[in-house]
XYZ file of N, CA and C in Angstrom:
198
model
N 249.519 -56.795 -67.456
C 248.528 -56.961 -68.502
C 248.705 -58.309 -69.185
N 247.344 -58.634 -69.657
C 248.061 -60.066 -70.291
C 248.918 -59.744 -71.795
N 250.083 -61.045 -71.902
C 250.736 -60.814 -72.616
C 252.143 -60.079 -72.667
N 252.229 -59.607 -71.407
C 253.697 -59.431 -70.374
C 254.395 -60.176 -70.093
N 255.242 -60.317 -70.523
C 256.178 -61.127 -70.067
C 257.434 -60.794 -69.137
N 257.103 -61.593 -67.849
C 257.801 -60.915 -66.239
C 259.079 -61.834 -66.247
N 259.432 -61.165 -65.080
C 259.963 -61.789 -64.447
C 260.346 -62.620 -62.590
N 259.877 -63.033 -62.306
C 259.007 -63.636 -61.009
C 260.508 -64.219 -60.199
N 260.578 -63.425 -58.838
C 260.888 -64.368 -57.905
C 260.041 -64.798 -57.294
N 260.940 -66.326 -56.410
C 260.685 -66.957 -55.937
C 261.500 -67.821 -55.257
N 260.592 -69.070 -54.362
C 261.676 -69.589 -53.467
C 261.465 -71.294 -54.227
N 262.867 -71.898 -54.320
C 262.693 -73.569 -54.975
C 262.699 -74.209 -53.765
N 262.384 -75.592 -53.985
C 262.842 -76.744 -53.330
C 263.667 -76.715 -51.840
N 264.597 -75.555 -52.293
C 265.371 -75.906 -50.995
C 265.264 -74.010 -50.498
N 264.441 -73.211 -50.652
C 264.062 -72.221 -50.047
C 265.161 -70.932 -50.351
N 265.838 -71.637 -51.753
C 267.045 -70.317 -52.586
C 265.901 -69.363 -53.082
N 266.261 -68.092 -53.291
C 266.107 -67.878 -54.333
C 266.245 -67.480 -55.593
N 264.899 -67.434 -56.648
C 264.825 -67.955 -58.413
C 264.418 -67.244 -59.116
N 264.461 -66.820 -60.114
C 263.983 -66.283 -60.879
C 263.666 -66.846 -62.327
N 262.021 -66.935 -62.306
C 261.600 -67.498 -63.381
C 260.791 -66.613 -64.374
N 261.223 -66.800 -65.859
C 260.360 -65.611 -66.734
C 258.748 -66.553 -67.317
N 258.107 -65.707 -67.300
C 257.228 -66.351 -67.362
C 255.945 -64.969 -68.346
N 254.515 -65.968 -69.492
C 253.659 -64.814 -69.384
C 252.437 -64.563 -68.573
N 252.154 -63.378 -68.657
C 250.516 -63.127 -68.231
C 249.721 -63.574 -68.700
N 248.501 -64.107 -68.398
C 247.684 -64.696 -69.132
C 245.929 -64.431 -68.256
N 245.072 -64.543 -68.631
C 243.926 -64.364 -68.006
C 243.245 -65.559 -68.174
N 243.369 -66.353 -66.967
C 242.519 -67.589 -66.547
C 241.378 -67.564 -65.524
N 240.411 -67.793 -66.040
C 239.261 -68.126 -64.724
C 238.768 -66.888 -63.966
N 239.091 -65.840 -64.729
C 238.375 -64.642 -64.219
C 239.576 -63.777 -63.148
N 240.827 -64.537 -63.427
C 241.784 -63.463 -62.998
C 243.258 -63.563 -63.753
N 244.223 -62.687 -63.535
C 245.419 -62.767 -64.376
C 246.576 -63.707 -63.428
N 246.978 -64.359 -64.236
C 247.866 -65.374 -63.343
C 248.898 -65.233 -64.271
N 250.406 -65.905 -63.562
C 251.499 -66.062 -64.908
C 251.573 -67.686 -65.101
N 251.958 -67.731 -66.145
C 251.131 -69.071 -66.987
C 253.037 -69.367 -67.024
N 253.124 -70.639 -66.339
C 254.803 -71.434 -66.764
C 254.596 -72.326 -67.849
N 255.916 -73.161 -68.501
C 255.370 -74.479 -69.183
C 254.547 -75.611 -68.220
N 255.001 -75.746 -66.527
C 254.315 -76.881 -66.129
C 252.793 -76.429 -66.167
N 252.440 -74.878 -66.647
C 251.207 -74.735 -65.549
C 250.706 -73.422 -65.473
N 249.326 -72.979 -64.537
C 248.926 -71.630 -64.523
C 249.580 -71.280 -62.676
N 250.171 -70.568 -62.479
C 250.365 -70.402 -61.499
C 249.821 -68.741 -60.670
N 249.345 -68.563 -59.665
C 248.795 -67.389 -59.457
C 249.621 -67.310 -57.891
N 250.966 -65.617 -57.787
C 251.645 -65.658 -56.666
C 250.569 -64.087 -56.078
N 250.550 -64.556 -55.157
C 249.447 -63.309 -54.562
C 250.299 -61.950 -54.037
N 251.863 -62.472 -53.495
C 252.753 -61.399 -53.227
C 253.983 -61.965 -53.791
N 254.001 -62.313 -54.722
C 255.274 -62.072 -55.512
C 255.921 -61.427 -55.976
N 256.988 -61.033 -56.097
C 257.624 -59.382 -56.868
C 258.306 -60.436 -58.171
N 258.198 -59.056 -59.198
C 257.905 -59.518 -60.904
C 258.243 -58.196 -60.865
N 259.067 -58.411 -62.345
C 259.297 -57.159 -63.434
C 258.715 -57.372 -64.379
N 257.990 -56.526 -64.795
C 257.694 -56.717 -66.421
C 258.888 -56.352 -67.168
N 259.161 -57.416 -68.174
C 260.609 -56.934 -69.011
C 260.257 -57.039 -70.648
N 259.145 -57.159 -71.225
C 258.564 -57.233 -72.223
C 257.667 -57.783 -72.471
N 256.850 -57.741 -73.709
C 255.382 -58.759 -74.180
C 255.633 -59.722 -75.449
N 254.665 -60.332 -75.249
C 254.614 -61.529 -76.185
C 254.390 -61.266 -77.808
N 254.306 -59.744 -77.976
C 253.770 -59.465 -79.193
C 255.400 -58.994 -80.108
N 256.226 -57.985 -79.013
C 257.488 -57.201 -79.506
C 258.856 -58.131 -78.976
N 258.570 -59.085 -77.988
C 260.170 -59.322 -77.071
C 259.563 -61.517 -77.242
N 259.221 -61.904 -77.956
C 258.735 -63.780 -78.002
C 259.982 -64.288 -77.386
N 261.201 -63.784 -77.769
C 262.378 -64.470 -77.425
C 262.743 -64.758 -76.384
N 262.282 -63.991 -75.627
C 262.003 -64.032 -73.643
C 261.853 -64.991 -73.467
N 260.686 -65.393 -73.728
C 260.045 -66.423 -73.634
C 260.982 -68.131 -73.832
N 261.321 -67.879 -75.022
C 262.513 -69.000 -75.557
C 263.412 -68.919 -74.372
N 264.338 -68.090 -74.063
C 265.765 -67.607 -73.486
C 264.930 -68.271 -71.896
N 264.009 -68.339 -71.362
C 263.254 -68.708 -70.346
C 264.210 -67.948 -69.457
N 264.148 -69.136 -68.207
C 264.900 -68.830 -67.034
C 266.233 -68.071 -67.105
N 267.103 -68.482 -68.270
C 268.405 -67.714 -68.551
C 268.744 -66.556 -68.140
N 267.578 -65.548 -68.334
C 267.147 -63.888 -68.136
C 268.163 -63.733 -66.748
């Protein structure tokens, strides 16, 4: 939902993988997770939701740390 704040793997640079926290957001007529560089939309990505932007903001701060 937007306003979730996940948690997203993924693969970096050199094909490890990452885990980046990130929120939901609704862009352009679909829900994507929104990073600081950017809107990013993973079509099969696995994500936890681990809180929202309304009860858990600090997520958000603590970023990647999670």
């Amino acid at each position: 939902y937007e306003g979730d704040i996940v948690k997203v793997a993924g693969l970096d640079e050199n094909n490890d993988l990452v885990y980046r926290v990130c929120e939901v957001v609704f862009n352009k007529g679909s829900f994507v997770f929104q990073f600081k560089e950017g809107f990013y939309f993973y079509h099969n990505s696995l994500f936890k939701v681990i809180g929202n932007i309304y009860e858990n903001p600090e997520l958000l701060e603590k970023g990647n740390e999670l």
